[in-house]
Amino acid sequence: MMKSKETKQVTFQGRGTSRGLAVGKVQLLEDIEKNIVRKGIEEAGIPGEIARLQDALLATRTQLMEIRKHVGETIDEKAASIFDVHIMMIDDCSFIEKVVEGLRKRKLNLEHVLRDVMRIYAKRFSDMEEGYIQERGADVKDLMNRILQNLEEEGNGTVIERREGVIIVAHDLLPSVTALLDKRLILGIATEMGGATSHAAIIARALGIPAVVGLEALCERVQSGDEILIDGTQGRVVLNPSQDQRAQYGHLEHLRSDLLAGLKKTKNKAVKTTDGYAIRVFANLELPEHLDRVLESGADGIGLFRTEFLFLSRPDLPSEDEQAAAYEAVAQAMHPSKVVIRTLDVGGDKFMSHQHIKEQSHSPLGCRGIRLSLIRPDVFKVQLRAILRAARFGNIQLMYPMVSAVDEIHQADELLRTAKAELEAEGVAHGADLVSGVMIETPSAALTADRMASQTGFFSVGTNDLVQYTIAVDRLEQEVAPLYDPLHPAVLSLLQHTVAAAKQHQISTSVCGEMAGSPLLLPILIGLGITDLSVAPGSVPLIKHLAANLSQKKAASLAQDALIATDKESILQASREMLEEAVPELKELLFF
Ligand code: PEP
Ligand code: MG
């Protein structure tokens, strides 16, 4: 069903999850399935529908081969192999026979019959116990969307086929879809679903492009090719922006890029607050292919390397050699700066399950992070050995995610010692002094931080999860997103407790959740005594510049107010004023 084109200006308000702005053409990743109507057809119309099916299957196969080649060249062969599964499905005669049979028996339009057959296939997969097979249900859906697109008179096309930059609009952006997008051509991401720490948001920040999530009914109002403006700072999307708006935004964007260029000149400088507290700003790394952005950002190192990305989009597990090569490449590129490698953190709210890791749970309270590694020492030890090998360059640290009890640190460190002993016995070069640390992501870890601190090398607070577990608010759940509040006094008090315990045991505490990259929250974090931050590469220059212009003493007084606040707005206002006073030249841009 064709939507009528919106010609008026329409503003959508959502939540900005990656700063900056862009104006460009929409690329709608449409949920075509929703728009299918049921139509009866005459007997005489059946051969025509079968011919349409054949044409669409042929076009789909050709596209899949191209995408497979593209992903193989730009990502890797493993990621490309997902599309082998799609090609296999499309070549499956029984599926085509079922559609033709449905057309003949039901005398309904092709789109409708195709959707029903695909749904049966998808359900069969989803009902399977095995996680990896379950995911094939999502592959069936991907494939169906592609065939349906090819059945449309005017196909939507994919980003890969376009040559100009686009703003991706989608109901939700799944990891499998993200793998398909040519990231160089994405100017921004706007989704109906998602929270600040959703996959779409994290990827957008990694790419340094604006993102807005939680935009209700956006997909119903826009079409591919529409002109939109996306403002990731204000959380706003404007369909058909006026000339004035474009000019105003253009002016601000110009200022912003000038500012960033200016800040980059001082990028490799060590930063101190105005009253002399050293602040180090590290970068988060999701994919080794983003390493250039980290190097360009002037970060003091990598504070969080999310290794799970090496385990995604592939049917098998990465070998020790493969992992070691990836970790070594990052260690070497960053040397002598520090790189903190986080061990596998699949399960829970994010990422896919795996045929070889059946134990992981989709529940955020289930088997994820270190819990999973400890019940799969075979998988964990391969990763530990690979990290130890990369640690021979001397700049690697390792940390465990989702720790909730001291005993988990003991068990993990014991496996680390075994891995070390094995490498030693085998005569394999490794970093024998590798330091391990703990992510503070659960209230239980924060509340027992004194005991944890005596048993580990450092802390890194994962505020994305700490907020989720403290406030009992699913970080991806749309309906409760307004409750997701890093400024909640309970979260701040756990942070304060963690910093105090770390100081007492003379270990460092960094913050590597998304909170660390938010200018407005920076005075509070510095005020709580945080000296190490790890943020998306694009945020490094601004966070460094702000930190260098803040007074720790004034920030500490604001943090004390925030800890007992009953009125969050007044804290935000005070933080805004503190930043405006610290960097008056950025006033116009700071919250833009
Ligand atoms: C966090 O929870 O803050 C964190 C950094 O880990 P992730 O977002 O990967 O769960
Ligand atoms: Mg986490």
XYZ file of C-alpha atoms and ligand atoms in Angstrom:
603
model
C 0.000 0.000 0.000
C 1.516 3.323 -1.034
C 1.695 6.025 1.634
C 0.790 9.527 0.567
C 3.811 11.760 0.560
C 4.060 14.235 3.431
C 4.868 17.671 2.064
C 4.438 19.741 5.244
C 7.066 20.200 7.847
C 6.651 17.676 10.686
C 8.743 17.536 13.851
C 9.190 14.278 15.755
C 10.520 14.288 19.283
C 12.452 11.268 20.523
C 15.585 10.760 22.569
C 18.930 11.827 21.233
C 21.473 9.090 21.783
C 24.361 10.306 19.664
C 25.130 14.002 19.309
C 25.429 16.088 16.191
C 23.156 16.754 13.286
C 22.712 15.897 9.678
C 20.401 16.823 6.856
C 19.856 14.277 4.128
C 17.604 11.891 2.289
C 15.755 9.182 4.165
C 16.593 5.553 3.555
C 13.636 3.756 5.069
C 14.317 0.212 6.189
C 10.680 -0.564 6.011
C 8.832 -3.337 7.734
C 7.139 -4.186 4.463
C 5.336 -7.085 6.051
C 3.022 -4.715 7.892
C 1.715 -3.216 4.648
C 0.680 -6.414 2.932
C -2.981 -6.585 1.958
C -4.930 -9.708 1.145
C -6.343 -9.803 -2.390
C -8.084 -12.598 -4.224
C -6.828 -13.549 -7.704
C -8.430 -15.327 -10.664
C -7.202 -18.747 -11.804
C -5.940 -17.045 -14.977
C -3.808 -14.687 -12.859
C -1.778 -17.503 -11.241
C 0.883 -17.894 -13.983
C 1.483 -14.123 -13.781
C 2.018 -14.341 -10.019
C 4.416 -17.283 -10.467
C 6.369 -15.245 -13.034
C 6.561 -12.329 -10.560
C 7.831 -14.733 -7.911
C 10.548 -16.034 -10.233
C 11.661 -12.504 -11.159
C 11.763 -11.432 -7.516
C 13.719 -14.538 -6.483
C 16.225 -13.960 -9.257
C 16.676 -10.292 -8.316
C 17.010 -11.235 -4.641
C 19.636 -13.867 -5.405
C 21.681 -11.419 -7.471
C 21.529 -8.811 -4.675
C 22.485 -11.361 -2.049
C 25.532 -12.419 -4.048
C 26.573 -8.760 -4.321
C 26.034 -8.112 -0.628
C 27.906 -11.264 0.255
C 30.866 -10.058 -1.805
C 30.667 -6.566 -0.302
C 30.541 -7.834 3.300
C 33.377 -10.273 2.566
C 35.522 -7.405 1.297
C 34.636 -4.794 3.898
C 34.080 -6.904 7.023
C 35.243 -10.507 6.740
C 34.426 -13.884 5.299
C 32.720 -15.035 8.470
C 30.259 -12.158 8.430
C 29.707 -12.785 4.724
C 28.758 -16.377 5.428
C 25.422 -15.202 6.943
C 24.368 -14.479 3.384
C 25.253 -17.990 2.303
C 22.432 -19.057 4.603
C 20.061 -16.629 2.828
C 21.183 -17.856 -0.591
C 20.693 -21.453 0.506
C 17.171 -20.655 1.651
C 16.323 -18.998 -1.626
C 17.631 -21.980 -3.553
C 15.530 -24.345 -1.461
C 12.988 -25.926 -3.854
C 10.596 -26.994 -1.104
C 10.083 -23.395 -0.096
C 9.332 -22.291 -3.685
C 7.005 -25.267 -4.139
C 5.098 -24.300 -0.989
C 4.537 -20.775 -2.299
C 3.379 -22.003 -5.724
C 1.086 -24.539 -4.059
C -0.320 -21.768 -1.831
C -1.002 -19.579 -4.856
C -2.838 -22.384 -6.636
C -4.863 -23.533 -3.654
C -5.672 -20.271 -1.957
C -5.975 -17.995 -5.006
C -4.586 -15.077 -3.086
C -2.019 -12.468 -4.095
C 1.620 -13.527 -4.063
C 2.707 -11.169 -1.258
C 0.126 -12.601 1.089
C 0.924 -16.244 0.299
C 4.654 -15.638 0.490
C 4.347 -13.979 3.880
C 2.332 -16.885 5.272
C 4.823 -19.490 4.033
C 7.751 -17.490 5.373
C 6.034 -17.102 8.731
C 5.637 -20.861 9.038
C 9.336 -21.306 8.272
C 10.347 -18.553 10.700
C 8.213 -20.050 13.457
C 9.734 -23.490 12.968
C 13.157 -22.011 13.497
C 12.138 -19.848 16.439
C 10.554 -22.814 18.208
C 13.838 -24.713 18.192
C 15.701 -24.998 21.454
C 19.106 -24.321 19.958
C 19.966 -20.603 20.073
C 21.846 -20.514 16.790
C 18.996 -22.220 14.956
C 16.471 -19.894 16.607
C 18.271 -16.993 15.018
C 17.640 -18.425 11.602
C 14.043 -17.250 12.189
C 15.371 -13.700 11.947
C 17.202 -14.662 8.745
C 13.935 -15.868 7.236
C 12.381 -12.505 8.093
C 15.314 -10.611 6.551
C 15.021 -12.677 3.421
C 11.257 -12.232 3.195
C 11.632 -8.455 3.443
C 14.122 -8.498 0.628
C 11.911 -10.607 -1.650
C 8.911 -8.408 -0.829
C 10.960 -5.339 -1.639
C 11.761 -6.819 -5.000
C 8.082 -7.460 -5.588
C 7.271 -3.811 -5.117
C 6.896 -1.718 -8.266
C 9.500 0.685 -7.002
C 11.998 -1.181 -4.834
C 13.313 0.570 -1.778
C 16.869 -0.322 -2.635
C 19.498 -0.745 0.014
C 22.059 1.636 1.306
C 24.746 -0.358 -0.401
C 23.211 0.399 -3.772
C 23.032 4.127 -3.093
C 25.997 6.305 -3.718
C 25.026 9.333 -1.616
C 24.854 9.620 2.166
C 21.504 8.776 3.744
C 19.734 8.979 7.074
C 18.585 5.528 8.069
C 15.019 5.388 9.353
C 13.813 2.073 10.770
C 11.477 0.636 13.336
C 14.490 -0.941 15.010
C 18.045 -1.532 13.894
C 19.097 -5.087 14.485
C 22.733 -6.141 14.523
C 22.159 -8.323 11.444
C 20.858 -5.313 9.519
C 23.675 -3.081 10.707
C 26.193 -5.516 9.236
C 24.647 -4.854 5.835
C 24.863 -1.105 5.877
C 27.696 0.675 4.188
C 28.693 2.780 7.166
C 30.470 5.369 5.035
C 27.124 6.290 3.538
C 25.181 6.731 6.763
C 24.710 10.311 7.929
C 22.412 9.516 10.844
C 20.114 6.908 12.367
C 16.510 7.447 13.506
C 14.490 4.595 14.965
C 11.083 4.118 16.502
C 12.421 1.687 19.084
C 15.413 1.655 21.330
C 16.955 3.175 24.387
C 20.137 5.163 24.896
C 22.192 2.005 25.114
C 20.550 0.096 22.272
C 22.605 -1.377 19.497
C 21.612 1.439 17.108
C 22.755 4.049 19.623
C 26.087 2.391 20.376
C 26.895 1.911 16.691
C 25.944 5.527 15.898
C 28.232 6.824 18.614
C 31.019 4.560 17.396
C 30.571 5.994 13.920
C 30.332 9.542 15.263
C 26.993 10.200 13.579
C 23.792 11.557 15.141
C 21.109 9.160 16.324
C 17.638 9.642 17.715
C 15.576 6.744 19.076
C 12.046 6.388 20.450
C 10.421 8.285 17.546
C 6.851 7.163 17.584
C 5.191 6.319 14.245
C 8.098 7.779 12.281
C 8.131 4.969 9.709
C 4.479 5.622 8.880
C 5.120 9.268 8.066
C 8.304 9.185 6.019
C 9.336 7.611 2.748
C 12.689 6.805 1.220
C 13.982 9.902 -0.523
C 12.251 12.393 1.841
C 14.428 15.199 3.135
C 14.946 15.136 6.905
C 17.027 16.842 9.482
C 18.224 14.810 12.440
C 19.395 16.499 15.614
C 20.977 13.896 17.881
C 21.555 16.361 20.692
C 18.003 17.598 21.073
C 16.537 14.222 20.108
C 14.603 15.731 17.245
C 13.853 14.789 13.665
C 12.323 17.296 11.246
C 10.695 16.070 8.069
C 10.842 18.625 5.231
C 12.944 21.168 7.169
C 12.581 24.780 6.089
C 15.375 26.727 4.397
C 15.758 28.741 7.594
C 16.111 25.667 9.732
C 18.665 24.212 7.405
C 20.628 27.436 7.363
C 20.524 27.718 11.149
C 21.564 24.125 11.626
C 24.153 24.482 8.892
C 25.654 27.419 10.747
C 25.759 25.543 14.027
C 27.186 22.441 12.396
C 29.861 24.584 10.820
C 30.761 25.978 14.229
C 30.752 22.506 15.672
C 33.092 21.043 13.110
C 35.405 24.076 13.458
C 35.378 23.537 17.186
C 36.164 19.854 16.866
C 38.958 20.585 14.413
C 40.337 23.111 16.914
C 40.073 20.662 19.778
C 41.863 17.976 17.829
C 44.966 20.183 17.710
C 45.340 19.665 21.426
C 44.247 16.072 21.236
C 47.254 14.290 22.574
C 47.695 16.597 25.531
C 47.324 15.323 29.057
C 44.355 16.990 30.711
C 44.082 18.510 34.182
C 41.104 20.257 35.750
C 41.628 23.944 36.546
C 42.555 22.939 40.086
C 45.100 20.361 38.982
C 43.351 16.948 38.994
C 44.586 14.773 36.144
C 41.746 13.400 34.001
C 42.317 10.704 31.409
C 39.909 10.229 28.553
C 39.972 6.843 26.841
C 37.917 5.576 23.913
C 35.514 2.662 23.626
C 36.116 0.278 20.751
C 33.429 -1.969 19.328
C 34.937 -3.171 16.102
C 38.622 -3.317 15.181
C 37.620 -1.519 11.952
C 36.903 1.579 14.087
C 40.481 1.756 15.339
C 41.304 4.676 13.037
C 38.655 6.775 14.746
C 40.215 6.027 18.113
C 43.674 6.980 16.879
C 42.319 10.177 15.368
C 40.399 11.113 18.505
C 43.490 11.727 20.638
C 42.221 9.328 23.300
C 44.615 8.349 26.075
C 44.071 4.712 25.145
C 41.174 2.267 24.880
C 39.188 1.983 28.086
C 36.764 -0.647 26.826
C 37.252 -3.057 23.945
C 33.945 -4.921 23.569
C 35.303 -8.234 22.268
C 31.896 -9.816 21.727
C 31.834 -8.236 18.297
C 34.461 -10.776 17.238
C 32.030 -13.536 18.132
C 29.011 -12.199 16.256
C 27.550 -13.002 12.873
C 29.306 -16.299 12.498
C 28.348 -19.898 13.019
C 31.588 -20.937 14.753
C 33.773 -19.547 17.512
C 36.858 -17.461 16.707
C 39.993 -19.543 17.291
C 42.763 -18.580 19.718
C 45.012 -17.521 16.833
C 42.285 -15.436 15.264
C 41.507 -13.697 18.540
C 45.172 -13.195 19.364
C 45.711 -11.577 15.955
C 42.813 -9.167 16.551
C 43.935 -8.233 20.076
C 47.565 -7.906 19.002
C 46.619 -5.611 16.130
C 44.827 -3.296 18.569
C 47.629 -3.508 21.154
C 50.253 -2.664 18.538
C 48.286 0.168 16.952
C 47.722 1.797 20.351
C 51.139 1.105 21.845
C 52.329 2.419 24.309
C 48.841 3.612 25.320
C 46.761 1.294 27.432
C 44.104 -1.032 25.977
C 41.542 -2.585 28.313
C 40.119 -5.725 26.777
C 36.812 -6.867 28.164
C 36.176 -10.594 28.040
C 33.155 -11.926 26.200
C 29.897 -10.240 27.209
C 27.168 -11.932 25.222
C 23.753 -12.818 26.519
C 21.301 -10.569 28.279
C 19.976 -7.597 26.420
C 22.327 -7.731 23.524
C 23.772 -9.727 20.788
C 23.067 -13.028 19.314
C 23.232 -16.436 20.749
C 25.557 -18.985 19.339
C 25.309 -22.610 18.420
C 28.335 -23.374 20.544
C 27.169 -21.281 23.491
C 23.737 -22.598 24.234
C 23.894 -21.651 27.904
C 23.522 -17.938 27.420
C 20.296 -16.350 28.396
C 18.285 -13.612 26.770
C 17.246 -12.372 30.170
C 19.340 -9.485 31.490
C 19.263 -11.316 34.823
C 20.362 -14.591 33.300
C 23.538 -16.190 32.122
C 25.572 -13.389 30.565
C 29.027 -11.860 30.854
C 31.337 -13.547 33.339
C 28.606 -15.983 34.381
C 28.646 -17.462 30.927
C 32.446 -17.534 30.745
C 32.643 -19.419 34.034
C 30.291 -22.165 32.991
C 32.104 -22.426 29.672
C 35.753 -22.480 30.751
C 36.630 -24.119 27.427
C 35.502 -21.009 25.515
C 36.771 -18.604 28.175
C 40.249 -20.094 28.336
C 40.732 -19.727 24.591
C 39.985 -16.021 24.967
C 42.228 -15.653 28.029
C 45.120 -17.302 26.198
C 44.616 -14.990 23.221
C 44.542 -11.906 25.470
C 47.648 -13.100 27.328
C 49.460 -13.505 24.029
C 48.570 -9.951 22.995
C 49.656 -8.765 26.443
C 53.282 -9.409 25.504
C 53.265 -5.875 24.068
C 52.915 -4.658 27.649
C 49.990 -2.262 27.245
C 47.040 -4.624 27.725
C 44.735 -4.984 30.705
C 41.809 -7.345 30.946
C 38.444 -6.967 32.651
C 35.483 -9.157 33.460
C 31.914 -8.008 32.705
C 28.758 -8.424 34.793
C 30.497 -9.505 37.984
C 28.088 -9.835 40.896
C 30.072 -11.739 43.541
C 33.694 -11.828 44.729
C 33.875 -15.542 44.083
C 33.503 -14.903 40.364
C 36.722 -12.861 40.439
C 38.508 -15.754 42.145
C 37.270 -18.280 39.612
C 38.078 -16.088 36.634
C 41.553 -15.250 37.929
C 42.186 -18.920 38.609
C 41.435 -19.707 34.966
C 43.690 -16.821 33.979
C 46.516 -18.369 36.010
C 45.915 -21.752 34.382
C 46.002 -20.180 30.920
C 49.234 -18.411 31.830
C 50.808 -21.644 33.124
C 49.838 -23.440 29.919
C 51.421 -20.787 27.720
C 54.536 -20.840 29.862
C 54.789 -24.625 29.604
C 54.310 -24.432 25.839
C 56.930 -21.709 25.512
C 54.450 -19.288 23.896
C 55.284 -15.585 24.307
C 52.776 -13.776 26.514
C 52.445 -10.982 29.070
C 52.987 -12.665 32.412
C 52.178 -9.462 34.326
C 48.763 -8.945 32.788
C 46.551 -7.079 35.262
C 42.880 -8.036 35.535
C 40.067 -5.797 36.686
C 36.355 -5.892 37.300
C 33.439 -4.085 35.732
C 31.086 -2.660 38.290
C 27.733 -3.142 36.612
C 25.537 -4.639 39.290
C 24.389 -3.094 42.573
C 25.814 -6.132 44.395
C 29.284 -5.419 42.985
C 29.045 -1.726 43.866
C 27.814 -2.427 47.393
C 30.626 -4.905 48.020
C 33.196 -2.764 46.228
C 35.495 -2.767 49.264
C 35.796 -6.565 49.121
C 36.033 -6.553 45.341
C 38.744 -3.877 45.458
C 40.940 -6.024 47.672
C 40.759 -8.835 45.113
C 41.315 -7.115 41.803
C 43.538 -4.711 39.879
C 41.076 -1.959 38.909
C 37.431 -1.035 38.509
C 35.570 0.123 35.456
C 31.978 1.148 36.010
C 29.590 0.044 33.282
C 26.886 2.578 33.945
C 24.681 1.332 31.089
C 24.040 -1.811 33.078
C 24.460 -0.322 36.534
C 21.576 2.075 35.833
C 19.483 -0.770 34.411
C 19.964 -3.032 37.421
C 19.783 -0.331 40.083
C 16.542 1.215 38.896
C 15.174 -2.131 37.637
C 14.584 -0.661 34.212
C 15.372 -2.695 31.088
C 17.796 -0.593 29.090
C 16.079 -1.478 25.825
C 12.477 -1.301 26.907
C 10.708 1.573 25.223
C 7.897 2.011 27.732
C 10.155 2.444 30.740
C 12.852 4.482 28.971
C 11.928 7.720 30.826
C 12.836 5.980 34.092
C 16.331 5.159 32.825
C 18.215 7.883 34.662
C 21.986 7.921 35.281
C 21.418 10.857 37.655
C 19.228 8.810 39.967
C 20.645 9.360 43.488
C 20.791 5.571 43.964
C 23.111 5.250 40.958
C 25.245 8.176 42.105
C 25.517 6.775 45.575
C 26.707 3.399 44.211
C 29.283 5.267 42.155
C 30.444 7.192 45.195
C 30.692 3.984 47.192
C 32.720 2.327 44.419
C 35.163 5.236 44.104
C 35.685 5.346 47.886
C 36.425 1.612 48.079
C 38.833 1.818 45.139
C 40.692 4.739 46.729
C 40.998 2.902 49.979
C 42.625 -0.033 48.195
C 44.617 2.199 45.872
C 43.159 0.947 42.650
C 41.737 3.116 39.864
C 38.082 3.514 38.883
C 37.032 4.483 35.408
C 33.561 4.945 33.948
C 33.048 3.372 30.536
C 29.251 3.463 30.145
C 27.606 6.006 27.872
C 27.169 8.332 30.845
C 30.887 9.167 30.596
C 30.427 10.820 27.192
C 27.618 13.148 28.229
C 28.804 16.764 28.741
C 25.982 17.469 31.185
C 26.923 14.569 33.430
C 30.655 15.236 33.311
C 30.752 17.691 36.252
C 28.931 15.119 38.387
C 31.351 12.302 37.501
C 34.406 14.469 38.070
C 32.785 15.700 41.251
C 32.386 12.126 42.466
C 36.130 11.661 42.089
C 36.202 9.852 38.758
C 39.462 10.601 36.972
C 39.305 8.092 34.105
C 36.563 8.121 31.506
C 36.068 5.965 28.445
C 33.781 7.352 25.760
C 32.899 6.965 22.082
C 35.864 8.134 19.979
C 33.933 11.108 18.593
C 33.324 12.443 22.109
C 36.966 12.351 23.232
C 38.050 15.874 22.127
C 35.021 17.623 23.645
C 35.140 15.698 26.934
C 38.870 16.440 27.244
C 38.303 20.110 26.576
C 35.465 20.354 29.093
C 37.397 18.478 31.769
C 40.339 20.833 31.305
C 38.097 23.804 32.041
C 36.206 22.515 35.074
C 37.135 22.887 38.699
C 37.073 19.586 40.587
C 36.220 21.399 43.777
C 33.134 23.071 42.309
C 32.151 19.819 40.600
C 32.424 17.984 43.934
C 29.995 20.376 45.532
C 27.530 19.831 42.658
C 27.940 16.055 43.010
C 27.134 16.314 46.738
C 23.932 18.177 45.871
C 23.073 15.562 43.245
C 23.479 12.740 45.773
C 20.682 14.102 47.926
C 18.634 15.832 45.245
C 14.899 15.513 45.061
C 14.724 17.729 42.016
C 16.770 16.467 39.098
C 16.067 19.514 36.924
C 17.823 21.854 39.327
C 20.935 19.636 39.213
C 20.899 19.591 35.445
C 20.464 23.349 35.378
C 23.376 23.844 37.781
C 25.530 21.535 35.674
C 24.570 23.441 32.528
C 25.523 26.724 34.180
C 28.828 25.310 35.420
C 29.742 24.186 31.905
C 28.651 27.469 30.331
C 30.788 29.358 32.791
C 33.734 27.005 32.207
C 33.637 27.226 28.406
C 31.655 30.381 27.481
C 32.971 30.173 23.918
C 31.071 26.905 23.497
C 27.856 28.153 25.017
C 26.025 28.107 21.727
C 27.180 24.612 20.945
C 27.429 22.785 24.172
C 23.990 21.263 24.273
C 23.467 21.329 20.586
C 27.968 -0.799 30.453
O 27.144 -1.629 30.848
O 27.987 0.398 30.807
C 28.987 -1.187 29.479
C 29.983 -0.392 29.165
O 28.846 -2.411 28.890
P 27.794 -2.708 27.716
O 27.143 -1.431 27.287
O 28.585 -3.338 26.609
O 26.874 -3.664 28.396
Mg 27.513 -3.705 30.438
